[in-house]
mmCIF file of C-alpha atoms and ligand atoms in Angstrom:
data_model
loop_
_atom_site.group_PDB
_atom_site.id
_atom_site.type_symbol
_atom_site.label_atom_id
_atom_site.label_comp_id
_atom_site.label_asym_id
_atom_site.label_seq_id
_atom_site.Cartn_x
_atom_site.Cartn_y
_atom_site.Cartn_z
ATOM 1 C CA MET V 1 -23.010 23.819 -3.953
ATOM 2 C CA LEU V 2 -19.661 22.244 -3.365
ATOM 3 C CA LYS V 3 -17.676 24.561 -1.115
ATOM 4 C CA LEU V 4 -14.060 23.702 -1.755
ATOM 5 C CA ASN V 5 -12.753 26.857 -0.158
ATOM 6 C CA SER V 6 -14.498 26.697 3.197
ATOM 7 C CA HIS V 7 -11.665 26.807 5.674
ATOM 8 C CA PRO V 8 -11.969 25.494 9.204
ATOM 9 C CA SER V 9 -8.961 26.792 11.111
ATOM 10 C CA GLY V 10 -6.046 24.401 11.568
ATOM 11 C CA ARG V 11 -5.044 21.516 9.356
ATOM 12 C CA HIS V 12 -7.349 18.722 8.319
ATOM 13 C CA PHE V 13 -6.160 15.386 9.744
ATOM 14 C CA LEU V 14 -6.131 13.002 6.778
ATOM 15 C CA GLN V 15 -5.759 9.756 8.731
ATOM 16 C CA ILE V 16 -7.009 7.413 6.059
ATOM 17 C CA PRO V 17 -4.461 4.792 4.962
ATOM 18 C CA GLY V 18 -3.893 6.518 1.668
ATOM 19 C CA PRO V 19 -3.878 9.068 0.231
ATOM 20 C CA SER V 20 -1.636 10.121 3.090
ATOM 21 C CA THR V 21 -0.770 13.695 3.976
ATOM 22 C CA VAL V 22 1.528 15.241 1.369
ATOM 23 C CA PRO V 23 4.340 17.066 3.206
ATOM 24 C CA ASP V 24 4.966 20.727 2.383
ATOM 25 C CA ARG V 25 8.413 19.875 1.056
ATOM 26 C CA ILE V 26 6.869 17.671 -1.638
ATOM 27 C CA LEU V 27 4.127 20.191 -2.436
ATOM 28 C CA ARG V 28 6.803 22.851 -2.927
ATOM 29 C CA ALA V 29 8.870 20.508 -5.099
ATOM 30 C CA MET V 30 5.905 20.027 -7.449
ATOM 31 C CA ASP V 31 5.107 23.724 -7.645
ATOM 32 C CA TYR V 32 7.192 24.372 -10.766
ATOM 33 C CA PRO V 33 6.302 24.910 -14.394
ATOM 34 C CA THR V 34 5.837 21.745 -16.413
ATOM 35 C CA ILE V 35 8.803 21.331 -18.750
ATOM 36 C CA ASP V 36 9.347 19.796 -22.188
ATOM 37 C CA HIS V 37 9.256 16.050 -21.525
ATOM 38 C CA ARG V 38 11.611 15.470 -24.473
ATOM 39 C CA GLY V 39 14.198 18.053 -23.427
ATOM 40 C CA PRO V 40 17.506 17.764 -21.546
ATOM 41 C CA GLU V 41 16.161 19.117 -18.239
ATOM 42 C CA PHE V 42 13.517 16.411 -18.180
ATOM 43 C CA GLN V 43 16.061 13.772 -19.109
ATOM 44 C CA ALA V 44 18.072 14.508 -15.966
ATOM 45 C CA LEU V 45 14.890 14.263 -13.868
ATOM 46 C CA GLY V 46 13.843 11.014 -15.567
ATOM 47 C CA LYS V 47 17.218 9.384 -14.979
ATOM 48 C CA LYS V 48 17.239 10.516 -11.372
ATOM 49 C CA VAL V 49 13.776 9.224 -10.431
ATOM 50 C CA LEU V 50 14.287 5.937 -12.275
ATOM 51 C CA ALA V 51 17.494 5.365 -10.280
ATOM 52 C CA SER V 52 16.130 6.553 -6.911
ATOM 53 C CA ILE V 53 12.961 4.510 -7.035
ATOM 54 C CA ARG V 54 15.015 1.306 -7.370
ATOM 55 C CA THR V 55 16.611 1.959 -3.998
ATOM 56 C CA ILE V 56 13.137 2.293 -2.448
ATOM 57 C CA PHE V 57 12.041 -1.068 -3.918
ATOM 58 C CA LYS V 58 15.476 -2.499 -2.995
ATOM 59 C CA THR V 59 16.090 -3.710 -6.506
ATOM 60 C CA ASN V 60 18.814 -3.494 -9.132
ATOM 61 C CA ASN V 61 16.233 -4.306 -11.793
ATOM 62 C CA PRO V 62 14.098 -1.833 -13.734
ATOM 63 C CA VAL V 63 11.059 -0.130 -12.211
ATOM 64 C CA VAL V 64 8.419 1.147 -14.632
ATOM 65 C CA ILE V 65 6.584 4.312 -13.521
ATOM 66 C CA TYR V 66 3.108 4.855 -14.981
ATOM 67 C CA PRO V 67 0.891 7.926 -14.841
ATOM 68 C CA SER V 68 -1.809 5.795 -13.192
ATOM 69 C CA SER V 69 -3.424 4.742 -9.955
ATOM 70 C CA GLY V 70 -2.325 1.545 -8.236
ATOM 71 C CA THR V 71 -5.110 -0.328 -10.014
ATOM 72 C CA GLY V 72 -3.476 0.454 -13.350
ATOM 73 C CA ALA V 73 -0.201 -0.978 -12.075
ATOM 74 C CA TRP V 74 -2.054 -4.178 -11.003
ATOM 75 C CA GLU V 75 -3.351 -4.540 -14.555
ATOM 76 C CA ALA V 76 0.068 -3.752 -16.021
ATOM 77 C CA ALA V 77 1.729 -6.508 -13.963
ATOM 78 C CA MET V 78 -0.745 -9.061 -15.281
ATOM 79 C CA VAL V 79 -1.001 -8.085 -18.946
ATOM 80 C CA ASN V 80 2.776 -7.985 -19.268
ATOM 81 C CA THR V 81 3.468 -11.414 -17.807
ATOM 82 C CA LEU V 82 0.406 -13.596 -18.476
ATOM 83 C CA SER V 83 -1.557 -14.991 -21.400
ATOM 84 C CA ALA V 84 -5.294 -15.328 -21.985
ATOM 85 C CA GLY V 85 -6.793 -18.111 -19.884
ATOM 86 C CA ASP V 86 -3.715 -18.620 -17.687
ATOM 87 C CA ASN V 87 -4.336 -20.104 -14.253
ATOM 88 C CA ILE V 88 -3.168 -17.990 -11.328
ATOM 89 C CA LEU V 89 -3.289 -18.469 -7.561
ATOM 90 C CA MET V 90 -4.402 -15.607 -5.310
ATOM 91 C CA TYR V 91 -5.009 -15.291 -1.566
ATOM 92 C CA GLU V 92 -7.959 -13.551 0.070
ATOM 93 C CA THR V 93 -6.294 -11.360 2.679
ATOM 94 C CA GLY V 94 -9.060 -8.735 2.431
ATOM 95 C CA HIS V 95 -10.812 -6.230 0.191
ATOM 96 C CA PHE V 96 -7.818 -5.306 -1.971
ATOM 97 C CA ALA V 97 -6.905 -8.942 -2.654
ATOM 98 C CA SER V 98 -10.564 -9.499 -3.647
ATOM 99 C CA LEU V 99 -10.536 -6.458 -5.967
ATOM 100 C CA TRP V 100 -7.345 -7.675 -7.600
ATOM 101 C CA LYS V 101 -9.018 -11.025 -8.244
ATOM 102 C CA LYS V 102 -11.971 -9.245 -9.890
ATOM 103 C CA LEU V 103 -9.513 -7.443 -12.143
ATOM 104 C CA ALA V 104 -7.915 -10.800 -13.055
ATOM 105 C CA ASP V 105 -11.393 -12.194 -13.862
ATOM 106 C CA LYS V 106 -12.033 -9.272 -16.207
ATOM 107 C CA LEU V 107 -8.752 -10.052 -17.981
ATOM 108 C CA ALA V 108 -10.126 -13.603 -18.505
ATOM 109 C CA LEU V 109 -7.447 -15.149 -16.322
ATOM 110 C CA LYS V 110 -8.481 -18.270 -14.391
ATOM 111 C CA ALA V 111 -7.906 -16.975 -10.884
ATOM 112 C CA GLU V 112 -8.211 -19.305 -7.923
ATOM 113 C CA LEU V 113 -8.628 -17.475 -4.604
ATOM 114 C CA ILE V 114 -7.539 -19.259 -1.430
ATOM 115 C CA PRO V 115 -10.143 -18.085 1.100
ATOM 116 C CA GLY V 116 -9.057 -16.098 4.147
ATOM 117 C CA ASP V 117 -10.805 -14.648 7.218
ATOM 118 C CA TRP V 118 -9.618 -11.024 6.706
ATOM 119 C CA ARG V 119 -7.894 -11.156 10.106
ATOM 120 C CA HIS V 120 -4.714 -13.016 9.123
ATOM 121 C CA GLY V 121 -2.120 -12.690 6.379
ATOM 122 C CA VAL V 122 -1.170 -15.158 3.671
ATOM 123 C CA ASP V 123 -0.689 -18.722 4.965
ATOM 124 C CA ALA V 124 2.375 -19.750 2.964
ATOM 125 C CA ALA V 125 1.797 -23.437 3.819
ATOM 126 C CA GLN V 126 -1.461 -23.365 1.850
ATOM 127 C CA ILE V 127 0.312 -21.841 -1.148
ATOM 128 C CA GLU V 128 2.977 -24.541 -0.935
ATOM 129 C CA ALA V 129 0.404 -27.342 -0.714
ATOM 130 C CA ARG V 130 -1.567 -25.990 -3.680
ATOM 131 C CA LEU V 131 1.566 -25.629 -5.821
ATOM 132 C CA LYS V 132 2.773 -29.133 -4.913
ATOM 133 C CA ALA V 133 -0.581 -30.493 -6.095
ATOM 134 C CA ASP V 134 -0.089 -28.689 -9.412
ATOM 135 C CA THR V 135 2.315 -31.252 -10.848
ATOM 136 C CA GLN V 136 1.574 -30.107 -14.422
ATOM 137 C CA HIS V 137 2.633 -26.538 -13.561
ATOM 138 C CA ILE V 138 -0.621 -25.120 -14.849
ATOM 139 C CA ILE V 139 -0.457 -22.221 -12.361
ATOM 140 C CA LYS V 140 1.512 -19.393 -13.958
ATOM 141 C CA ALA V 141 1.577 -16.872 -11.131
ATOM 142 C CA VAL V 142 1.052 -16.498 -7.393
ATOM 143 C CA CYS V 143 -0.421 -13.079 -6.554
ATOM 144 C CA VAL V 144 -0.493 -11.747 -2.995
ATOM 145 C CA VAL V 145 -1.018 -8.441 -1.228
ATOM 146 C CA HIS V 146 1.866 -7.499 1.084
ATOM 147 C CA ASN V 147 0.133 -4.835 3.188
ATOM 148 C CA GLU V 148 -3.637 -5.427 3.122
ATOM 149 C CA THR V 149 -4.953 -1.914 3.571
ATOM 150 C CA SER V 150 -8.510 -3.012 4.352
ATOM 151 C CA THR V 151 -7.516 -5.042 7.416
ATOM 152 C CA GLY V 152 -4.165 -3.757 8.700
ATOM 153 C CA VAL V 153 -2.482 -7.118 8.175
ATOM 154 C CA THR V 154 0.983 -7.463 6.600
ATOM 155 C CA SER V 155 1.956 -10.778 5.024
ATOM 156 C CA ASN V 156 5.373 -12.415 5.080
ATOM 157 C CA ILE V 157 6.535 -12.261 1.461
ATOM 158 C CA ALA V 158 9.810 -14.101 2.116
ATOM 159 C CA ALA V 159 7.707 -17.035 3.391
ATOM 160 C CA VAL V 160 5.620 -17.014 0.204
ATOM 161 C CA ARG V 161 8.828 -17.073 -1.864
ATOM 162 C CA ALA V 162 10.105 -19.996 0.224
ATOM 163 C CA ALA V 163 6.798 -21.835 -0.272
ATOM 164 C CA ILE V 164 7.088 -21.529 -4.061
ATOM 165 C CA ASP V 165 10.716 -22.700 -3.916
ATOM 166 C CA HIS V 166 9.928 -25.655 -1.616
ATOM 167 C CA ALA V 167 7.228 -26.742 -4.023
ATOM 168 C CA GLY V 168 9.810 -26.551 -6.840
ATOM 169 C CA HIS V 169 7.213 -24.618 -8.823
ATOM 170 C CA PRO V 170 8.076 -22.201 -11.688
ATOM 171 C CA ALA V 171 5.140 -19.789 -11.090
ATOM 172 C CA LEU V 172 5.895 -16.073 -11.064
ATOM 173 C CA LEU V 173 5.427 -14.183 -7.792
ATOM 174 C CA LEU V 174 3.413 -10.947 -8.133
ATOM 175 C CA VAL V 175 3.133 -8.786 -5.023
ATOM 176 C CA ASP V 176 0.995 -5.711 -4.332
ATOM 177 C CA THR V 177 2.708 -3.365 -1.895
ATOM 178 C CA ILE V 178 0.718 -0.329 -2.963
ATOM 179 C CA SER V 179 0.276 0.751 0.658
ATOM 180 C CA GLY V 180 3.495 -0.763 1.991
ATOM 181 C CA LEU V 181 6.233 0.832 -0.095
ATOM 182 C CA GLY V 182 8.068 3.558 1.792
ATOM 183 C CA SER V 183 6.506 2.660 5.142
ATOM 184 C CA ALA V 184 6.819 -1.116 5.674
ATOM 185 C CA ASP V 185 10.064 -3.028 5.054
ATOM 186 C CA TYR V 186 10.069 -4.325 1.482
ATOM 187 C CA ARG V 187 12.802 -6.098 -0.521
ATOM 188 C CA HIS V 188 12.008 -6.818 -4.163
ATOM 189 C CA ASP V 189 15.293 -8.562 -5.035
ATOM 190 C CA GLU V 190 16.059 -10.319 -1.758
ATOM 191 C CA TRP V 191 12.547 -11.785 -1.543
ATOM 192 C CA GLY V 192 12.685 -12.979 -5.146
ATOM 193 C CA VAL V 193 9.559 -11.110 -6.225
ATOM 194 C CA ASP V 194 8.924 -11.085 -9.982
ATOM 195 C CA VAL V 195 6.655 -8.065 -10.214
ATOM 196 C CA THR V 196 6.082 -5.654 -7.343
ATOM 197 C CA ILE V 197 3.161 -3.292 -7.760
ATOM 198 C CA SER V 198 2.910 0.032 -5.961
ATOM 199 C CA GLY V 199 1.390 3.506 -6.058
ATOM 200 C CA SER V 200 2.345 7.040 -5.115
ATOM 201 C CA GLN V 201 -0.258 8.192 -2.603
ATOM 202 C CA LYS V 202 0.493 6.065 0.457
ATOM 203 C CA GLY V 203 3.936 5.502 1.958
ATOM 204 C CA LEU V 204 5.566 7.585 -0.769
ATOM 205 C CA MET V 205 3.682 10.673 0.520
ATOM 206 C CA LEU V 206 2.777 11.888 -2.980
ATOM 207 C CA PRO V 207 -0.606 12.807 -4.390
ATOM 208 C CA PRO V 208 -2.368 9.978 -6.254
ATOM 209 C CA GLY V 209 -1.359 9.476 -9.871
ATOM 210 C CA LEU V 210 1.742 7.298 -10.168
ATOM 211 C CA GLY V 211 1.762 3.497 -10.426
ATOM 212 C CA PHE V 212 4.858 1.281 -10.318
ATOM 213 C CA ASN V 213 5.990 -2.133 -11.541
ATOM 214 C CA ALA V 214 9.352 -3.395 -10.279
ATOM 215 C CA ILE V 215 10.338 -6.186 -12.668
ATOM 216 C CA SER V 216 12.606 -9.217 -12.205
ATOM 217 C CA ALA V 217 14.633 -10.748 -15.052
ATOM 218 C CA LYS V 218 12.247 -13.722 -14.997
ATOM 219 C CA ALA V 219 9.209 -11.427 -15.336
ATOM 220 C CA LEU V 220 10.904 -9.565 -18.171
ATOM 221 C CA GLU V 221 11.521 -12.867 -19.929
ATOM 222 C CA ALA V 222 7.866 -13.878 -19.381
ATOM 223 C CA SER V 223 6.793 -10.572 -20.961
ATOM 224 C CA THR V 224 8.408 -11.571 -24.260
ATOM 225 C CA HIS V 225 5.905 -14.416 -24.755
ATOM 226 C CA SER V 226 2.866 -13.229 -22.779
ATOM 227 C CA THR V 227 -0.123 -12.811 -25.097
ATOM 228 C CA LEU V 228 -2.611 -10.697 -23.121
ATOM 229 C CA PRO V 229 -3.260 -7.506 -25.146
ATOM 230 C CA LYS V 230 -1.210 -4.549 -23.946
ATOM 231 C CA ALA V 231 -0.562 -1.166 -25.484
ATOM 232 C CA TYR V 232 -0.356 1.667 -22.961
ATOM 233 C CA TRP V 233 0.810 -0.761 -20.272
ATOM 234 C CA GLY V 234 3.424 -2.601 -22.359
ATOM 235 C CA TRP V 235 6.815 -2.634 -20.644
ATOM 236 C CA GLU V 236 8.927 -3.006 -23.769
ATOM 237 C CA GLU V 237 8.573 0.490 -25.236
ATOM 238 C CA ILE V 238 8.633 2.151 -21.828
ATOM 239 C CA LEU V 239 11.842 0.382 -20.815
ATOM 240 C CA ALA V 240 13.447 1.301 -24.127
ATOM 241 C CA SER V 241 12.593 4.999 -23.615
ATOM 242 C CA ASN V 242 13.542 4.866 -19.935
ATOM 243 C CA GLU V 243 17.074 3.820 -20.959
ATOM 244 C CA LYS V 244 17.603 7.456 -21.959
ATOM 245 C CA GLY V 245 15.525 8.953 -19.138
ATOM 246 C CA PHE V 246 12.388 9.452 -21.236
ATOM 247 C CA TRP V 247 8.894 7.990 -21.648
ATOM 248 C CA PRO V 248 7.158 6.992 -24.893
ATOM 249 C CA TYR V 249 4.213 9.263 -23.993
ATOM 250 C CA THR V 250 3.747 12.361 -21.816
ATOM 251 C CA PRO V 251 4.759 11.409 -18.287
ATOM 252 C CA ALA V 252 3.263 13.003 -15.153
ATOM 253 C CA THR V 253 6.101 15.538 -14.993
ATOM 254 C CA ASN V 254 5.036 17.387 -11.840
ATOM 255 C CA LEU V 255 4.416 14.154 -9.956
ATOM 256 C CA LEU V 256 7.937 13.124 -10.953
ATOM 257 C CA TYR V 257 9.278 16.344 -9.366
ATOM 258 C CA GLY V 258 7.447 15.197 -6.253
ATOM 259 C CA LEU V 259 8.743 11.639 -6.548
ATOM 260 C CA SER V 260 12.309 12.895 -6.750
ATOM 261 C CA GLU V 261 11.780 14.840 -3.510
ATOM 262 C CA ALA V 262 9.979 11.922 -1.816
ATOM 263 C CA CYS V 263 12.861 9.542 -2.577
ATOM 264 C CA ASP V 264 15.338 12.123 -1.241
ATOM 265 C CA MET V 265 13.317 12.472 1.969
ATOM 266 C CA LEU V 266 13.098 8.704 2.534
ATOM 267 C CA LEU V 267 16.789 8.181 1.811
ATOM 268 C CA GLU V 268 17.875 11.143 3.978
ATOM 269 C CA GLU V 269 15.976 9.690 6.940
ATOM 270 C CA GLY V 270 17.206 6.210 5.990
ATOM 271 C CA LEU V 271 14.820 3.394 5.091
ATOM 272 C CA ASP V 272 15.528 1.430 8.276
ATOM 273 C CA LYS V 273 14.627 4.464 10.376
ATOM 274 C CA VAL V 274 11.515 5.068 8.307
ATOM 275 C CA PHE V 275 10.380 1.478 8.906
ATOM 276 C CA ALA V 276 11.198 1.619 12.641
ATOM 277 C CA ARG V 277 9.246 4.875 12.953
ATOM 278 C CA HIS V 278 6.202 3.235 11.382
ATOM 279 C CA GLU V 279 6.511 0.123 13.589
ATOM 280 C CA ARG V 280 6.673 2.277 16.698
ATOM 281 C CA HIS V 281 3.621 4.326 15.714
ATOM 282 C CA GLY V 282 1.723 1.134 14.915
ATOM 283 C CA GLU V 283 2.482 -0.229 18.384
ATOM 284 C CA ALA V 284 1.424 3.032 20.046
ATOM 285 C CA ALA V 285 -1.850 3.011 18.094
ATOM 286 C CA ARG V 286 -2.599 -0.572 19.161
ATOM 287 C CA ARG V 287 -1.895 0.299 22.800
ATOM 288 C CA ALA V 288 -4.444 3.098 22.518
ATOM 289 C CA VAL V 289 -7.002 0.707 21.004
ATOM 290 C CA ARG V 290 -6.504 -1.777 23.846
ATOM 291 C CA GLY V 291 -6.604 1.081 26.350
ATOM 292 C CA TRP V 292 -10.070 1.943 25.035
ATOM 293 C CA GLY V 293 -11.038 -1.707 25.517
ATOM 294 C CA LEU V 294 -11.552 -2.092 21.766
ATOM 295 C CA GLU V 295 -10.278 -4.805 19.468
ATOM 296 C CA VAL V 296 -7.652 -4.685 16.705
ATOM 297 C CA LEU V 297 -8.913 -6.505 13.582
ATOM 298 C CA CYS V 298 -5.557 -8.242 12.937
ATOM 299 C CA LEU V 299 -5.356 -11.384 15.083
ATOM 300 C CA ASN V 300 -1.719 -12.361 14.531
ATOM 301 C CA GLN V 301 0.807 -10.166 16.314
ATOM 302 C CA ASP V 302 3.525 -11.140 13.831
ATOM 303 C CA GLU V 303 1.398 -9.622 11.080
ATOM 304 C CA TYR V 304 0.421 -6.246 12.555
ATOM 305 C CA SER V 305 0.677 -3.584 9.872
ATOM 306 C CA PRO V 306 3.004 -0.673 10.615
ATOM 307 C CA VAL V 307 0.988 1.377 8.092
ATOM 308 C CA LEU V 308 -2.496 1.356 9.533
ATOM 309 C CA THR V 309 -4.605 -0.132 12.314
ATOM 310 C CA ALA V 310 -8.123 -1.456 11.693
ATOM 311 C CA ILE V 311 -10.393 -1.364 14.743
ATOM 312 C CA VAL V 312 -13.515 -3.406 15.441
ATOM 313 C CA MET V 313 -16.468 -1.409 16.811
ATOM 314 C CA PRO V 314 -17.862 -2.686 20.142
ATOM 315 C CA ASP V 315 -21.122 -4.676 20.520
ATOM 316 C CA ASP V 316 -24.243 -2.531 20.653
ATOM 317 C CA GLY V 317 -25.959 -4.945 23.054
ATOM 318 C CA LYS V 318 -28.630 -5.680 20.410
ATOM 319 C CA GLY V 319 -26.800 -8.410 18.558
ATOM 320 C CA GLY V 320 -24.941 -5.979 16.311
ATOM 321 C CA ARG V 321 -22.086 -3.530 16.577
ATOM 322 C CA HIS V 322 -21.901 0.223 16.914
ATOM 323 C CA ASP V 323 -21.923 1.852 13.495
ATOM 324 C CA ALA V 324 -18.364 2.648 12.409
ATOM 325 C CA ASP V 325 -19.475 5.055 9.679
ATOM 326 C CA ALA V 326 -21.708 7.071 12.029
ATOM 327 C CA PHE V 327 -18.708 7.311 14.369
ATOM 328 C CA ARG V 328 -16.409 8.455 11.547
ATOM 329 C CA LYS V 329 -18.967 11.107 10.591
ATOM 330 C CA VAL V 330 -18.941 12.486 14.148
ATOM 331 C CA VAL V 331 -15.143 12.642 14.075
ATOM 332 C CA LEU V 332 -15.088 14.389 10.684
ATOM 333 C CA GLU V 333 -17.777 16.933 11.523
ATOM 334 C CA ASN V 334 -16.531 17.788 15.004
ATOM 335 C CA PHE V 335 -12.782 17.324 14.820
ATOM 336 C CA ASN V 336 -11.977 17.752 11.122
ATOM 337 C CA MET V 337 -10.311 14.346 10.845
ATOM 338 C CA SER V 338 -10.903 11.717 8.147
ATOM 339 C CA LEU V 339 -10.600 8.095 9.287
ATOM 340 C CA GLY V 340 -10.621 5.119 6.923
ATOM 341 C CA GLN V 341 -13.938 3.369 6.406
ATOM 342 C CA GLY V 342 -14.456 -0.376 6.664
ATOM 343 C CA LEU V 343 -14.274 -1.850 3.157
ATOM 344 C CA GLY V 344 -16.093 -4.831 1.673
ATOM 345 C CA LYS V 345 -16.925 -7.568 4.169
ATOM 346 C CA VAL V 346 -16.013 -5.437 7.208
ATOM 347 C CA SER V 347 -17.959 -2.373 6.038
ATOM 348 C CA GLY V 348 -19.926 -0.651 8.820
ATOM 349 C CA TRP V 349 -18.234 -2.320 11.787
ATOM 350 C CA VAL V 350 -14.567 -1.533 11.261
ATOM 351 C CA PHE V 351 -12.753 1.780 10.932
ATOM 352 C CA ARG V 352 -9.090 2.369 10.144
ATOM 353 C CA ILE V 353 -6.410 4.764 11.326
ATOM 354 C CA GLY V 354 -3.684 5.502 8.800
ATOM 355 C CA HIS V 355 -0.357 6.152 10.531
ATOM 356 C CA LEU V 356 1.860 6.305 7.478
ATOM 357 C CA GLY V 357 4.021 8.624 5.485
ATOM 358 C CA ASP V 358 4.803 12.114 6.756
ATOM 359 C CA PHE V 359 3.924 11.333 10.343
ATOM 360 C CA ASN V 360 5.311 11.919 13.826
ATOM 361 C CA ASP V 361 4.477 11.333 17.496
ATOM 362 C CA LEU V 362 2.249 14.378 17.781
ATOM 363 C CA THR V 363 0.370 13.613 14.571
ATOM 364 C CA LEU V 364 -0.373 10.211 16.034
ATOM 365 C CA LEU V 365 -1.369 11.605 19.433
ATOM 366 C CA GLY V 366 -3.567 14.221 17.771
ATOM 367 C CA SER V 367 -5.259 11.493 15.722
ATOM 368 C CA LEU V 368 -5.769 9.294 18.772
ATOM 369 C CA ALA V 369 -7.118 12.222 20.812
ATOM 370 C CA GLY V 370 -9.592 12.953 18.012
ATOM 371 C CA ILE V 371 -10.717 9.333 18.106
ATOM 372 C CA GLU V 372 -11.080 9.286 21.902
ATOM 373 C CA ALA V 373 -13.046 12.546 21.792
ATOM 374 C CA GLY V 374 -15.147 11.091 18.969
ATOM 375 C CA LEU V 375 -15.914 7.945 20.967
ATOM 376 C CA ILE V 376 -17.220 10.164 23.792
ATOM 377 C CA LYS V 377 -19.174 12.443 21.479
ATOM 378 C CA ALA V 378 -20.711 9.538 19.516
ATOM 379 C CA GLY V 379 -21.621 7.623 22.683
ATOM 380 C CA VAL V 380 -19.543 4.584 21.731
ATOM 381 C CA PRO V 381 -18.791 2.593 24.895
ATOM 382 C CA HIS V 382 -15.086 2.494 25.710
ATOM 383 C CA ARG V 383 -12.679 2.920 28.590
ATOM 384 C CA ALA V 384 -10.796 6.170 29.130
ATOM 385 C CA GLY V 385 -7.026 6.066 28.890
ATOM 386 C CA GLY V 386 -6.275 4.967 25.337
ATOM 387 C CA VAL V 387 -4.447 8.180 24.507
ATOM 388 C CA GLN V 388 -2.634 7.970 27.854
ATOM 389 C CA ALA V 389 -1.383 4.470 27.019
ATOM 390 C CA ALA V 390 -0.043 5.743 23.692
ATOM 391 C CA ILE V 391 1.627 8.740 25.370
ATOM 392 C CA GLU V 392 3.371 6.465 27.856
ATOM 393 C CA TYR V 393 4.625 4.157 25.122
ATOM 394 C CA LEU V 394 5.826 7.034 22.928
ATOM 395 C CA ALA V 395 7.503 8.822 25.846
ATOM 396 C CA GLY V 396 9.174 5.563 26.917
ATOM 397 C CA THR V 397 10.510 4.893 23.422
ATOM 398 C CA ALA V 398 11.216 8.487 22.309
ATOM 399 C CA GLY V 399 14.488 8.960 20.439
ATOM 400 C CA ARG V 400 14.691 5.338 19.412
HETATM 401 C C1 LIG E 1 -4.855 1.663 -2.440
HETATM 402 C C2 LIG E 1 -4.645 0.232 -2.762
HETATM 403 C C3 LIG E 1 -4.960 -0.299 -4.018
HETATM 404 C C4 LIG E 1 -5.625 0.509 -5.088
HETATM 405 O O1 LIG E 1 -4.845 1.575 -5.514
HETATM 406 P P1 LIG E 1 -5.518 2.781 -6.330
HETATM 407 O O2 LIG E 1 -4.409 3.780 -6.411
HETATM 408 O O3 LIG E 1 -6.701 3.238 -5.526
HETATM 409 O O4 LIG E 1 -5.923 2.263 -7.654
HETATM 410 C C5 LIG E 1 -4.687 -1.623 -4.259
HETATM 411 N N1 LIG E 1 -4.126 -2.405 -3.315
HETATM 412 C C6 LIG E 1 -3.829 -1.930 -2.095
HETATM 413 C C7 LIG E 1 -3.227 -2.850 -1.079
HETATM 414 C C8 LIG E 1 -4.075 -0.615 -1.780
HETATM 415 O O5 LIG E 1 -3.789 -0.147 -0.559
#
């Protein structure tokens, strides 16, 4: 029998890179009766969240909010801007980029995936070269993942924009920042992104269930002649309803209460401070990993994710690596902490620490202590002192 109410004392540490821990303030904000989604009270809420979310995406353009997971918002971005059989260019940063390509295949788009090693971000020079070779402008969109949650690598979106511009190519730029929004610096307008895709359950600190499309004027124009079938996902009706603060169907009212609170929290702290906090925790986590004598999966220090750190398990001396999932099981069963599993190609030999959202120095140190204790308990070879290295870094940079 599933025992949902068994209660080990103390809080569960949910250190997967999404869903992230939902802060009490957001839980309280959602704990209200659901209201009439066509009434005046809802209208005020709708107008507020639609305005606030733009500041989080750093855009003056519309942001559509779906009752959906991030995957739904991926699909929405494509069906609204592209037509059957369109060629698109994607980049294999990791598992999520690969899943997005599979989704494009199912929509019968002709997706070309530039291969990657899952340890680096997008190489903008390769995008530029491929677009320059496309003199007929057959490629309709470039689709990249900003924060690749499977590898802990963050790509430089401004460089991708510059690559498209240098190639003089008219392709749209579609960017997934499902795990980056609200924790890693992101600028929809400044970076000239046409559709930015995100979700609620990562940096925004909400439960799963909201998907987002931030839309440029160029993407909106493309949507008027895109022919992929769209009904539920179609921007046109939603944007028309949103004008008045409403949705054409029943929105996820209680998640919108939460979204309103989440935006307030991020803006009260200030986005720059939020991003600096995440950068600092990322650095402390990497110092712990190196202190243990283990390896960070990301190989380019300019591309370290502030959201999560993926760690390579050490050699087992038998030609393989220690089992990351057996290690995670030890940590869960003994210390009540969930760590992210290795996904896709890195499954079984990589684990991930989420250090995003509602997170502070002690949450990080608690997570790292649980990992160090787990390494001992699971018999995974490592050096002592990882937690100590993180403590020293955090103490030395406290108050910054
Ligand atoms: C979580 C995630 C997704 C998938 O989002 P769902 O809400 O699980 O559908 C896609 N891309 C990235 C980068 C993610 O982190």
